[in-house]
Amino acid sequence: MFAISRHFIKLNQLSISFSHHHYHSQSQHKTILPNLNFSLYEQKLQQREVLETKLISLLNGCNNINQIKQLHSHLIRKGLDQCSFVLAKLIRILTKLNVSIDSYPRLIFNQVRYPNAFLYTSVIRGYSLLGPFDEAILIYSRMRWDGIRPVSFTFSALFKACAAKLDVELGRQIHAQTFFIGGYESDLFVGNTLIDMYVKCGFLDCGRCVFDEMPERDVISWTSLIVAYAKNGDMNVAGELFEGLPEKDMVAWTAMITGYVQNAKPKEALKMFEMMRDAGVRTDEVALVGGISACAQLVAEKHAQWILDVADKEGLSPVKNVVVGSAFIDMYSKCGRVEEAYRVFESMKEKNVYSYSSMIVGFAMHGKADEAMKLFYEMVETETKPNRVTFIGVLTACSHAGMVQQGRRLFASMQKDYGVVPEADHYACMVDLLGRAGHLEEALELAETMPLEPHGGVWGALLGACRLHGNPDIAEIAAKHLFELEPNSIGNYILLSNIYALAGRMEDVSRIRKLVRGKGLKKNPGCSWVEAKDGNIHEFYAGEMTHPKSNEIKKELEKLLDTLKREGYKPNLSSIVYDISDGEKECLLKTHSEKLALSFGLLTTTAGSPIKIVKNLRVCEDCHLVMCGASRITKREIVLRDNMRFHHFRDGVCSCGDFW
DNA sequence: TTAGGGTTAG
C-alpha cells in the first residue's frame, strides 16, 4: 500500500518538477491558468521537441566518448540536463561504446533528480550488458521505490542481467513481477528475453513453458528455443521446432547449421547450409563460419571450395573478412594443409586475435613449433593482444616439440607480461610439456600444487605422459583422480590398462577390464575416414569389412605389409592388451581402421597425390610404424589426423618425430 | 530493446 501511495505522490511531483524546471515562467503562472498563453507554451514545447530530435540524431552519429562529452555540455547549456529522453539515448550510446556504466554514465544519471522509466532502463540495460550485474538489480529496486513504472525493455534488460549472473531464482522473482505490475508477461520482447534467461540458466523446460504460453511468438522466440535444444545436444527436437517454424530467416538457419556442427554432425550441417542457399536466404559471415567448421570436421576440402565460392559471391572472402578468414585458417589447418592456411593468413587485410591464434594453433597441431613461436612474437609486436587460447597454442607447440625451457618461460610471462591469468587448461599444457619430456615427477608436483583445482585435462595429460614413458606408479595417481572426475570416460581406463600391459602387469590389466565391464562401459570403435577422388567421404571401422571394395583393400594391405616385412618391419603388438596369441594379435592389428583407410587411399587416389586420413582415436604404435614405411615405399605423402594432432609421413619419417 | 558465430588442452 505504501508503495502505491508513494507512487502517486512521486508521479505528481514528477510532472510538476518537470515543468517547473524547464518552463519556469509557465509554472509560476500556474495559479492564473486562464491567462496563460497557450500558443507560446505550445511553441516552446515544439521548439524543445525539435531540439531533442536534433540532439538524438546527433547522438546517433557519435562514435567516441569525446564527441558525446561535447554534446553533453551543449545539452547542459541548453538547459536540457534533466531531460531523461535525451540522456537515456546518451547512455545507450555510451553502453554501445563499452564505457563502464559506473564511470561517466552513472555520473550523468545521478545528476537527474527525477529520471523517467527510459532513463532508468538505459542504466539498467547498461549494467546488464557490461556489468556489474548486481548494480542493474539495485537500480531497478530504486526505480520501483521511486514509483516509476517499468516498461517492457526494463524487464528485457533485467532478464539479461539474471542470465549473465546465472541467477534463475532472481529471474523467477522478476518474472512474477511482470504479472503483478502491468501484464508484461504477454509482451513479445519480455517473453523472448525470458526464454533466453531460463535456457541460459540451464532451465530449458521453463523456457519451453514460456514459449508454449506466449500469446504471440516470432522467429526470435523459435530460434532461442532451437539454440537451447541444440546446445543441450537434442538436435531432434531442434529439428522438429525448425520444421514447424513458419518463416525461417538467416539466423534460424544458422542456428541449425551451428547446432549440427556443435553436435559433431558435419554432414547434416552442410546439408542445412545447402538447403539455406536453395531457399534463397542470404548468407552472412556467421552462417559461413558454420559451413566452414563443418568442412573442417569432415576434412572435406571439395565442399570447402564451394563455400569459398559462396563467400566470394557475398563479398565476404577470407581476404576481406577477418571472421571468415580465421575460419578458413582453422579449416585448412584441420584438413592437413597448414601451408594453405598460412597463405590465407598472409592474404588477410585485417588480422585479430582469432586469426593469430588459429594460425598459431594450426602450426602447433602440425608440429611446427618454430613457426608458431615466430608468429607469436610477430603478434606481440602488433596491437593484437594474445589471449588464453593464444597461450594454449604456443604452449602446445612447445610441448609437441619438447621445448621445455621455452615453454617454462612463456608460462611464467603469461600473467606478468601479457596480463593473461593461467587457467587449469594452461596448467594442463604445462603438465603435458613436462610429462612428455620425461619430467614426470615435476609434472605430478605441478598438478598437485597448482593454485586451481586440477580438472580432467591436467590428470589426463599426466596419464598420457605415463604411457609414453611407461610409468605405472604415477599413472595410478593420475588415473585415480580421473576416475573420480570422469567416471564414464572409457579412454582413461584403456590408457591405464595399456600402461599396465606395457609393464607386464597383466593382473592389473584384467582388474581394470573387469572394472570397465562392471560399469557397463563400451569401447569406442576406432573409425577412420578418407576423402576419395570425387570428394566422397569413405568411412572405415576397425575390424569391419563391409566396404564394397573390401577384398581389394585387404589384398592391397597384405601386399604392402609383405613388402615392409621383407625390409625388416616387425608388427608392434604392444598396443593390444588382450590375452591372445601373437598371431592373433597380428591379425587384429591388420583390421585397424587407419590401415584400411590407407589401403583404400592407395587404391583409389592418383599416384603422387597425398593421402589424407582422419581418425577418431589416437593412432596406435603399429599403425604409425606402417604409415612411416608406406610413405617411403610408395613415395606418397600421408597426412593423418588423429584425435590429438597431425602426423605428416614423408619418405619414412613422421613430423611428430615419433613423439605423440 | 529480444535470436545464430571464429581460435581450446589429455
Coordinates of N, CA, C and O in Angstrom, one line a residue, chain A residues 87-231:
Chain A
L87 N 19.0 12.0 -22.3 CA 20.1 11.4 -21.5 C 20.0 9.8 -21.7 O 21.1 9.2 -21.7
A88 N 18.8 9.3 -21.8 CA 18.7 7.8 -21.9 C 19.4 7.4 -23.2 O 20.1 6.4 -23.2
K89 N 19.2 8.2 -24.3 CA 19.8 7.9 -25.5 C 21.3 8.0 -25.4 O 22.1 7.1 -25.9
L90 N 21.8 9.0 -24.7 CA 23.2 9.2 -24.5 C 23.8 8.0 -23.8 O 24.9 7.6 -24.2
I91 N 23.1 7.5 -22.8 CA 23.7 6.4 -22.0 C 23.7 5.2 -22.9 O 24.6 4.3 -22.8
R92 N 22.7 5.0 -23.7 CA 22.7 3.9 -24.6 C 23.9 3.9 -25.5 O 24.5 2.8 -25.8
I93 N 24.2 5.1 -26.1 CA 25.3 5.2 -27.0 C 26.6 4.8 -26.2 O 27.5 4.1 -26.7
L94 N 26.7 5.3 -25.0 CA 27.9 5.1 -24.2 C 28.0 3.6 -23.9 O 29.1 3.0 -23.9
T95 N 26.9 2.9 -23.7 CA 26.9 1.5 -23.5 C 27.5 0.8 -24.7 O 28.3 -0.2 -24.6
K96 N 27.0 1.3 -25.9 CA 27.4 0.7 -27.1 C 28.9 0.8 -27.3 O 29.6 0.0 -27.9
L97 N 29.5 1.9 -26.7 CA 30.9 2.1 -26.9 C 31.7 1.4 -25.7 O 32.8 1.7 -25.5
N98 N 31.0 0.6 -25.0 CA 31.6 -0.2 -23.9 C 32.2 0.7 -22.8 O 33.2 0.4 -22.1
V99 N 31.5 1.9 -22.6 CA 32.0 2.8 -21.5 C 31.4 2.2 -20.2 O 30.2 2.1 -20.1
S100 N 32.2 1.9 -19.2 CA 31.8 1.4 -18.0 C 30.7 2.3 -17.4 O 30.9 3.5 -17.2
I101 N 29.5 1.7 -17.0 CA 28.4 2.5 -16.6 C 28.7 3.1 -15.2 O 28.2 4.2 -14.9
D102 N 29.6 2.5 -14.5 CA 29.9 3.1 -13.2 C 30.7 4.4 -13.3 O 30.8 5.1 -12.3
S103 N 31.2 4.7 -14.4 CA 32.0 5.9 -14.6 C 31.1 7.1 -15.0 O 30.1 7.5 -14.3
Y104 N 31.4 7.6 -16.2 CA 30.7 8.8 -16.7 C 29.2 8.6 -16.8 O 28.4 9.5 -16.3
P105 N 28.7 7.5 -17.3 CA 27.2 7.4 -17.4 C 26.5 7.5 -16.1 O 25.5 8.1 -16.0
R106 N 27.1 6.9 -15.1 CA 26.4 6.9 -13.8 C 26.4 8.3 -13.2 O 25.4 8.7 -12.6
L107 N 27.4 9.1 -13.5 CA 27.5 10.5 -13.1 C 26.4 11.3 -13.7 O 25.7 12.0 -13.0
I108 N 26.1 11.0 -15.0 CA 25.0 11.7 -15.7 C 23.7 11.4 -15.0 O 22.9 12.2 -14.7
F109 N 23.6 10.1 -14.8 CA 22.3 9.6 -14.2 C 22.1 10.2 -12.8 O 21.0 10.6 -12.5
N110 N 23.1 10.2 -12.0 CA 23.0 10.7 -10.6 C 22.6 12.2 -10.6 O 22.0 12.6 -9.6
Q111 N 22.9 12.9 -11.7 CA 22.6 14.3 -11.6 C 21.1 14.6 -12.0 O 20.6 15.7 -11.8
V112 N 20.4 13.6 -12.4 CA 19.0 13.8 -12.8 C 18.1 13.6 -11.6 O 18.2 12.5 -11.0
R113 N 17.3 14.6 -11.2 CA 16.6 14.4 -10.0 C 15.4 13.5 -10.1 O 15.1 12.7 -9.2
Y114 N 14.7 13.5 -11.3 CA 13.5 12.7 -11.4 C 13.6 11.9 -12.7 O 13.0 12.3 -13.7
P115 N 14.5 10.9 -12.7 CA 14.6 10.1 -14.0 C 13.3 9.4 -14.4 O 12.6 9.0 -13.5
N116 N 13.0 9.4 -15.7 CA 11.8 8.7 -16.1 C 12.2 7.2 -16.4 O 13.4 6.8 -16.2
A117 N 11.2 6.4 -16.8 CA 11.4 5.0 -17.0 C 12.5 4.7 -18.0 O 13.2 3.7 -17.9
F118 N 12.6 5.5 -19.0 CA 13.5 5.3 -20.1 C 15.0 5.5 -19.6 O 15.9 4.7 -20.0
L119 N 15.1 6.5 -18.8 CA 16.5 6.8 -18.3 C 16.9 5.6 -17.3 O 18.0 5.1 -17.4
Y120 N 16.0 5.3 -16.4 CA 16.2 4.1 -15.6 C 16.6 2.9 -16.4 O 17.6 2.2 -16.1
T121 N 15.8 2.7 -17.4 CA 16.0 1.4 -18.2 C 17.3 1.5 -18.9 O 18.0 0.4 -19.0
S122 N 17.7 2.6 -19.4 CA 19.0 2.7 -20.1 C 20.2 2.3 -19.2 O 21.1 1.7 -19.6
V123 N 20.1 2.8 -18.0 CA 21.1 2.5 -17.0 C 21.1 1.0 -16.6 O 22.1 0.3 -16.6
I124 N 19.9 0.5 -16.4 CA 19.8 -0.9 -16.1 C 20.3 -1.8 -17.2 O 21.1 -2.7 -17.0
R125 N 20.0 -1.4 -18.4 CA 20.4 -2.1 -19.6 C 22.0 -2.1 -19.7 O 22.6 -3.1 -20.0
G126 N 22.5 -0.9 -19.4 CA 24.0 -0.8 -19.5 C 24.6 -1.7 -18.5 O 25.6 -2.5 -18.9
Y127 N 24.1 -1.7 -17.3 CA 24.7 -2.7 -16.3 C 24.5 -4.1 -16.7 O 25.3 -5.0 -16.5
S128 N 23.3 -4.4 -17.3 CA 23.0 -5.8 -17.7 C 24.0 -6.3 -18.8 O 24.3 -7.4 -18.9
L129 N 24.4 -5.3 -19.6 CA 25.3 -5.7 -20.7 C 26.7 -5.7 -20.3 O 27.5 -6.6 -20.7
L130 N 27.1 -4.7 -19.5 CA 28.6 -4.6 -19.2 C 29.0 -5.0 -17.8 O 30.1 -5.0 -17.5
G131 N 27.9 -5.2 -17.0 CA 28.2 -5.4 -15.5 C 28.6 -4.2 -14.8 O 28.8 -3.1 -15.5
P132 N 28.8 -4.2 -13.5 CA 28.4 -5.3 -12.6 C 26.9 -5.5 -12.6 O 26.1 -4.6 -12.5
F133 N 26.5 -6.8 -12.8 CA 25.1 -7.1 -13.0 C 24.2 -6.8 -11.8 O 23.1 -6.5 -11.9
D134 N 24.8 -7.0 -10.6 CA 24.1 -6.7 -9.4 C 23.6 -5.2 -9.4 O 22.5 -4.9 -8.8
E135 N 24.4 -4.4 -10.0 CA 24.0 -2.9 -10.0 C 22.7 -2.7 -10.8 O 21.9 -1.9 -10.4
A136 N 22.5 -3.5 -11.8 CA 21.3 -3.5 -12.6 C 20.1 -3.7 -11.7 O 19.1 -3.0 -11.8
I137 N 20.2 -4.7 -10.8 CA 19.1 -5.1 -10.0 C 18.9 -3.9 -8.9 O 17.7 -3.6 -8.6
L138 N 20.0 -3.4 -8.4 CA 19.9 -2.3 -7.5 C 19.1 -1.1 -8.0 O 18.3 -0.5 -7.4
I139 N 19.5 -0.7 -9.3 CA 18.9 0.4 -9.9 C 17.4 0.1 -10.1 O 16.5 1.0 -9.9
Y140 N 17.1 -1.1 -10.5 CA 15.7 -1.5 -10.6 C 14.9 -1.3 -9.3 O 13.8 -0.8 -9.3
S141 N 15.5 -1.7 -8.2 CA 14.9 -1.5 -6.9 C 14.6 -0.1 -6.6 O 13.5 0.3 -6.2
R142 N 15.6 0.8 -7.0 CA 15.4 2.2 -6.7 C 14.3 2.7 -7.6 O 13.5 3.6 -7.2
M143 N 14.2 2.2 -8.8 CA 13.2 2.6 -9.7 C 11.8 2.3 -9.2 O 10.9 3.1 -9.2
R144 N 11.7 1.1 -8.6 CA 10.4 0.7 -8.0 C 10.1 1.5 -6.8 O 9.0 1.9 -6.6
W145 N 11.1 1.8 -6.0 CA 11.0 2.6 -4.8 C 10.5 4.0 -5.2 O 9.7 4.6 -4.5
D146 N 11.0 4.5 -6.3 CA 10.6 5.9 -6.7 C 9.2 5.9 -7.4 O 8.8 6.9 -7.8
G147 N 8.7 4.7 -7.5 CA 7.3 4.6 -8.1 C 7.3 4.7 -9.6 O 6.3 5.1 -10.1
I148 N 8.4 4.5 -10.2 CA 8.4 4.6 -11.7 C 8.0 3.2 -12.3 O 8.6 2.2 -11.9
R149 N 7.0 3.3 -13.1 CA 6.5 2.0 -13.7 C 7.5 1.5 -14.8 O 7.9 2.3 -15.7
P150 N 7.9 0.3 -14.6 CA 8.9 -0.2 -15.7 C 8.2 -0.3 -17.0 O 7.0 -0.3 -17.1
V151 N 9.0 -0.3 -18.1 CA 8.5 -0.6 -19.4 C 9.0 -2.0 -19.8 O 9.8 -2.6 -19.1
S152 N 8.5 -2.5 -20.9 CA 8.9 -3.8 -21.3 C 10.4 -4.0 -21.4 O 11.0 -5.0 -21.0
F153 N 11.1 -2.9 -21.9 CA 12.6 -3.0 -22.1 C 13.3 -3.2 -20.7 O 14.4 -3.7 -20.6
T154 N 12.6 -2.6 -19.7 CA 13.2 -2.7 -18.4 C 13.4 -4.2 -18.0 O 14.4 -4.7 -17.6
F155 N 12.3 -5.0 -18.3 CA 12.3 -6.4 -18.0 C 13.3 -7.1 -18.9 O 14.0 -8.0 -18.4
S156 N 13.3 -6.7 -20.2 CA 14.3 -7.4 -21.1 C 15.7 -7.3 -20.5 O 16.4 -8.2 -20.5
A157 N 16.0 -6.0 -20.1 CA 17.3 -5.8 -19.6 C 17.6 -6.6 -18.3 O 18.6 -7.2 -18.1
L158 N 16.6 -6.6 -17.4 CA 16.7 -7.3 -16.1 C 17.0 -8.8 -16.4 O 17.8 -9.5 -15.7
F159 N 16.2 -9.4 -17.3 CA 16.4 -10.8 -17.6 C 17.8 -11.1 -18.2 O 18.4 -12.2 -17.9
K160 N 18.3 -10.1 -18.9 CA 19.6 -10.3 -19.4 C 20.6 -10.4 -18.3 O 21.6 -11.2 -18.3
A161 N 20.4 -9.5 -17.3 CA 21.3 -9.5 -16.1 C 21.2 -10.8 -15.4 O 22.2 -11.4 -15.0
C162 N 20.0 -11.3 -15.2 CA 19.8 -12.6 -14.5 C 20.5 -13.7 -15.3 O 21.2 -14.6 -14.7
A163 N 20.4 -13.6 -16.6 CA 21.1 -14.7 -17.4 C 22.6 -14.6 -17.2 O 23.2 -15.6 -17.1
A164 N 23.1 -13.4 -17.2 CA 24.5 -13.2 -17.1 C 25.0 -13.7 -15.7 O 26.1 -14.2 -15.5
K165 N 24.2 -13.5 -14.7 CA 24.5 -13.9 -13.3 C 24.2 -15.4 -13.1 O 24.6 -15.9 -12.1
L166 N 23.5 -16.0 -14.1 CA 23.0 -17.3 -14.0 C 22.2 -17.5 -12.7 O 22.2 -18.5 -12.0
D167 N 21.4 -16.4 -12.4 CA 20.6 -16.4 -11.2 C 19.2 -16.6 -11.5 O 18.4 -15.7 -11.7
V168 N 18.8 -17.9 -11.6 CA 17.4 -18.2 -12.0 C 16.4 -17.8 -10.9 O 15.3 -17.5 -11.2
E169 N 16.8 -17.8 -9.7 CA 15.9 -17.5 -8.6 C 15.4 -16.1 -8.7 O 14.3 -15.8 -8.7
L170 N 16.4 -15.2 -8.9 CA 16.1 -13.8 -9.1 C 15.3 -13.6 -10.3 O 14.3 -12.8 -10.3
G171 N 15.6 -14.3 -11.4 CA 14.9 -14.3 -12.6 C 13.4 -14.6 -12.4 O 12.5 -14.0 -12.9
R172 N 13.2 -15.7 -11.6 CA 11.8 -16.1 -11.3 C 11.1 -15.0 -10.6 O 9.9 -14.7 -10.9
Q173 N 11.7 -14.4 -9.6 CA 11.1 -13.3 -8.8 C 10.6 -12.2 -9.8 O 9.5 -11.7 -9.7
I174 N 11.6 -11.8 -10.6 CA 11.2 -10.7 -11.5 C 10.2 -11.1 -12.5 O 9.3 -10.4 -12.9
H175 N 10.3 -12.4 -12.9 CA 9.2 -12.9 -13.8 C 7.9 -12.8 -13.2 O 6.9 -12.3 -13.8
A176 N 7.8 -13.1 -11.9 CA 6.5 -13.0 -11.2 C 6.0 -11.5 -11.2 O 4.8 -11.3 -11.3
Q177 N 7.0 -10.6 -11.1 CA 6.5 -9.2 -11.1 C 5.9 -8.7 -12.4 O 5.1 -7.8 -12.4
T178 N 6.3 -9.4 -13.5 CA 5.7 -9.0 -14.7 C 4.2 -9.2 -14.7 O 3.5 -8.5 -15.4
F179 N 3.7 -10.2 -13.9 CA 2.3 -10.4 -13.8 C 1.6 -9.3 -13.0 O 0.6 -8.8 -13.4
F180 N 2.3 -8.9 -11.9 CA 1.7 -8.0 -11.0 C 1.7 -6.6 -11.4 O 0.8 -5.8 -11.1
I181 N 2.7 -6.2 -12.1 CA 2.7 -4.7 -12.5 C 2.5 -4.5 -14.0 O 3.4 -4.1 -14.7
G182 N 1.4 -5.0 -14.5 CA 1.0 -4.5 -15.8 C 1.0 -5.5 -16.9 O 0.9 -5.1 -18.1
G183 N 0.9 -6.7 -16.6 CA 0.7 -7.7 -17.7 C 1.8 -7.8 -18.7 O 1.5 -8.0 -19.9
Y184 N 3.0 -7.6 -18.3 CA 4.1 -7.6 -19.2 C 4.4 -9.1 -19.7 O 5.1 -9.3 -20.7
E185 N 3.9 -10.0 -19.0 CA 4.2 -11.4 -19.4 C 3.7 -11.7 -20.8 O 4.2 -12.7 -21.4
S186 N 2.7 -10.9 -21.3 CA 2.2 -11.3 -22.6 C 3.0 -10.4 -23.7 O 2.7 -10.5 -24.9
D187 N 4.0 -9.7 -23.3 CA 4.7 -8.9 -24.2 C 5.7 -9.8 -24.9 O 6.4 -10.6 -24.3
L188 N 5.8 -9.6 -26.2 CA 6.7 -10.4 -27.1 C 8.2 -10.3 -26.7 O 8.9 -11.3 -26.5
F189 N 8.6 -9.1 -26.5 CA 10.0 -8.9 -26.1 C 10.3 -9.5 -24.8 O 11.3 -10.2 -24.6
V190 N 9.4 -9.2 -23.8 CA 9.7 -9.8 -22.5 C 9.7 -11.3 -22.5 O 10.6 -11.9 -22.0
G191 N 8.7 -11.9 -23.3 CA 8.7 -13.3 -23.4 C 10.0 -13.9 -24.0 O 10.6 -14.8 -23.5
N192 N 10.5 -13.2 -25.0 CA 11.7 -13.7 -25.7 C 12.9 -13.7 -24.8 O 13.7 -14.6 -24.7
T193 N 13.0 -12.6 -24.0 CA 14.2 -12.5 -23.1 C 14.0 -13.5 -21.9 O 15.0 -14.0 -21.4
L194 N 12.8 -13.7 -21.6 CA 12.5 -14.7 -20.5 C 13.0 -16.1 -21.0 O 13.7 -16.8 -20.2
I195 N 12.6 -16.5 -22.2 CA 13.0 -17.8 -22.7 C 14.5 -17.9 -22.6 O 15.1 -18.8 -22.1
D196 N 15.2 -16.8 -23.1 CA 16.6 -16.8 -23.1 C 17.2 -16.9 -21.7 O 18.2 -17.6 -21.5
M197 N 16.6 -16.2 -20.8 CA 17.1 -16.2 -19.4 C 17.0 -17.6 -18.9 O 18.0 -18.2 -18.3
Y198 N 15.9 -18.3 -19.0 CA 15.7 -19.6 -18.5 C 16.7 -20.6 -19.1 O 17.3 -21.4 -18.4
V199 N 16.8 -20.5 -20.4 CA 17.7 -21.6 -21.1 C 19.1 -21.3 -20.8 O 19.9 -22.2 -20.6
K200 N 19.5 -20.0 -20.7 CA 20.9 -19.7 -20.3 C 21.3 -20.2 -18.9 O 22.4 -20.6 -18.6
C201 N 20.3 -20.2 -18.0 CA 20.5 -20.7 -16.7 C 20.4 -22.2 -16.6 O 20.5 -22.8 -15.5
G202 N 20.1 -22.8 -17.7 CA 20.0 -24.3 -17.7 C 18.6 -24.9 -17.4 O 18.5 -26.0 -17.2
F203 N 17.6 -24.0 -17.5 CA 16.2 -24.5 -17.2 C 15.5 -24.5 -18.5 O 14.6 -23.6 -18.7
L204 N 15.8 -25.4 -19.4 CA 15.2 -25.5 -20.7 C 13.7 -25.7 -20.6 O 13.0 -25.1 -21.4
D205 N 13.3 -26.5 -19.7 CA 11.9 -26.8 -19.6 C 11.1 -25.5 -19.3 O 10.0 -25.3 -19.8
C206 N 11.6 -24.7 -18.4 CA 11.0 -23.4 -18.1 C 10.9 -22.5 -19.3 O 9.8 -21.9 -19.6
G207 N 12.0 -22.5 -20.1 CA 12.0 -21.7 -21.3 C 10.9 -22.2 -22.2 O 10.2 -21.5 -22.9
R208 N 10.8 -23.5 -22.3 CA 9.8 -24.2 -23.2 C 8.3 -23.8 -22.7 O 7.5 -23.5 -23.5
C209 N 8.1 -23.7 -21.4 CA 6.8 -23.3 -20.8 C 6.5 -21.9 -21.3 O 5.4 -21.7 -21.7
V210 N 7.5 -21.0 -21.1 CA 7.2 -19.6 -21.5 C 6.8 -19.6 -23.0 O 5.8 -19.0 -23.4
F211 N 7.6 -20.3 -23.8 CA 7.3 -20.4 -25.2 C 5.9 -20.9 -25.5 O 5.2 -20.3 -26.3
D212 N 5.6 -22.0 -24.8 CA 4.2 -22.6 -25.1 C 3.1 -21.6 -24.7 O 2.0 -21.7 -25.2
E213 N 3.4 -20.8 -23.7 CA 2.3 -20.0 -23.1 C 2.2 -18.6 -23.8 O 1.3 -17.8 -23.5
M214 N 3.2 -18.3 -24.5 CA 3.2 -16.9 -25.1 C 2.0 -16.8 -26.1 O 1.8 -17.6 -26.9
P215 N 1.3 -15.7 -26.0 CA 0.1 -15.5 -26.8 C 0.5 -15.2 -28.3 O -0.2 -15.5 -29.2
E216 N 1.8 -14.7 -28.4 CA 2.2 -14.4 -29.8 C 3.7 -14.7 -29.8 O 4.4 -14.5 -28.8
R217 N 4.2 -15.4 -30.9 CA 5.6 -15.7 -31.0 C 6.2 -15.2 -32.3 O 5.4 -15.1 -33.3
D218 N 7.5 -14.9 -32.3 CA 8.1 -14.6 -33.6 C 9.3 -15.5 -33.8 O 9.6 -16.4 -33.0
V219 N 10.0 -15.2 -34.9 CA 11.1 -16.1 -35.3 C 12.2 -16.1 -34.2 O 12.9 -17.1 -34.0
I220 N 12.2 -15.0 -33.4 CA 13.3 -15.0 -32.4 C 12.9 -15.9 -31.2 O 13.8 -16.6 -30.7
S221 N 11.6 -16.0 -30.9 CA 11.2 -17.0 -29.9 C 11.6 -18.4 -30.3 O 12.1 -19.2 -29.5
W222 N 11.3 -18.7 -31.5 CA 11.6 -20.1 -32.0 C 13.1 -20.3 -32.0 O 13.6 -21.4 -31.6
T223 N 13.9 -19.3 -32.5 CA 15.3 -19.5 -32.6 C 15.9 -19.7 -31.2 O 16.8 -20.6 -31.1
S224 N 15.5 -18.9 -30.3 CA 16.0 -19.1 -28.9 C 15.9 -20.5 -28.5 O 16.8 -21.1 -27.9
L225 N 14.8 -21.1 -28.7 CA 14.5 -22.4 -28.2 C 15.3 -23.5 -29.1 O 15.8 -24.4 -28.5
I226 N 15.4 -23.2 -30.3 CA 16.2 -24.1 -31.2 C 17.6 -24.2 -30.7 O 18.2 -25.3 -30.6
V227 N 18.2 -23.0 -30.5 CA 19.5 -23.0 -30.0 C 19.7 -23.7 -28.6 O 20.6 -24.5 -28.4
A228 N 18.7 -23.5 -27.8 CA 18.7 -24.2 -26.5 C 18.8 -25.7 -26.6 O 19.6 -26.4 -26.0
Y229 N 17.9 -26.2 -27.4 CA 17.9 -27.7 -27.6 C 19.2 -28.1 -28.3 O 19.7 -29.2 -27.9
A230 N 19.7 -27.4 -29.2 CA 20.9 -27.7 -29.9 C 22.1 -27.8 -28.9 O 22.9 -28.7 -28.9
K231 N 22.1 -26.8 -28.0 CA 23.2 -26.8 -27.0 C 23.1 -27.9 -26.0 O 24.0 -28.3 -25.4

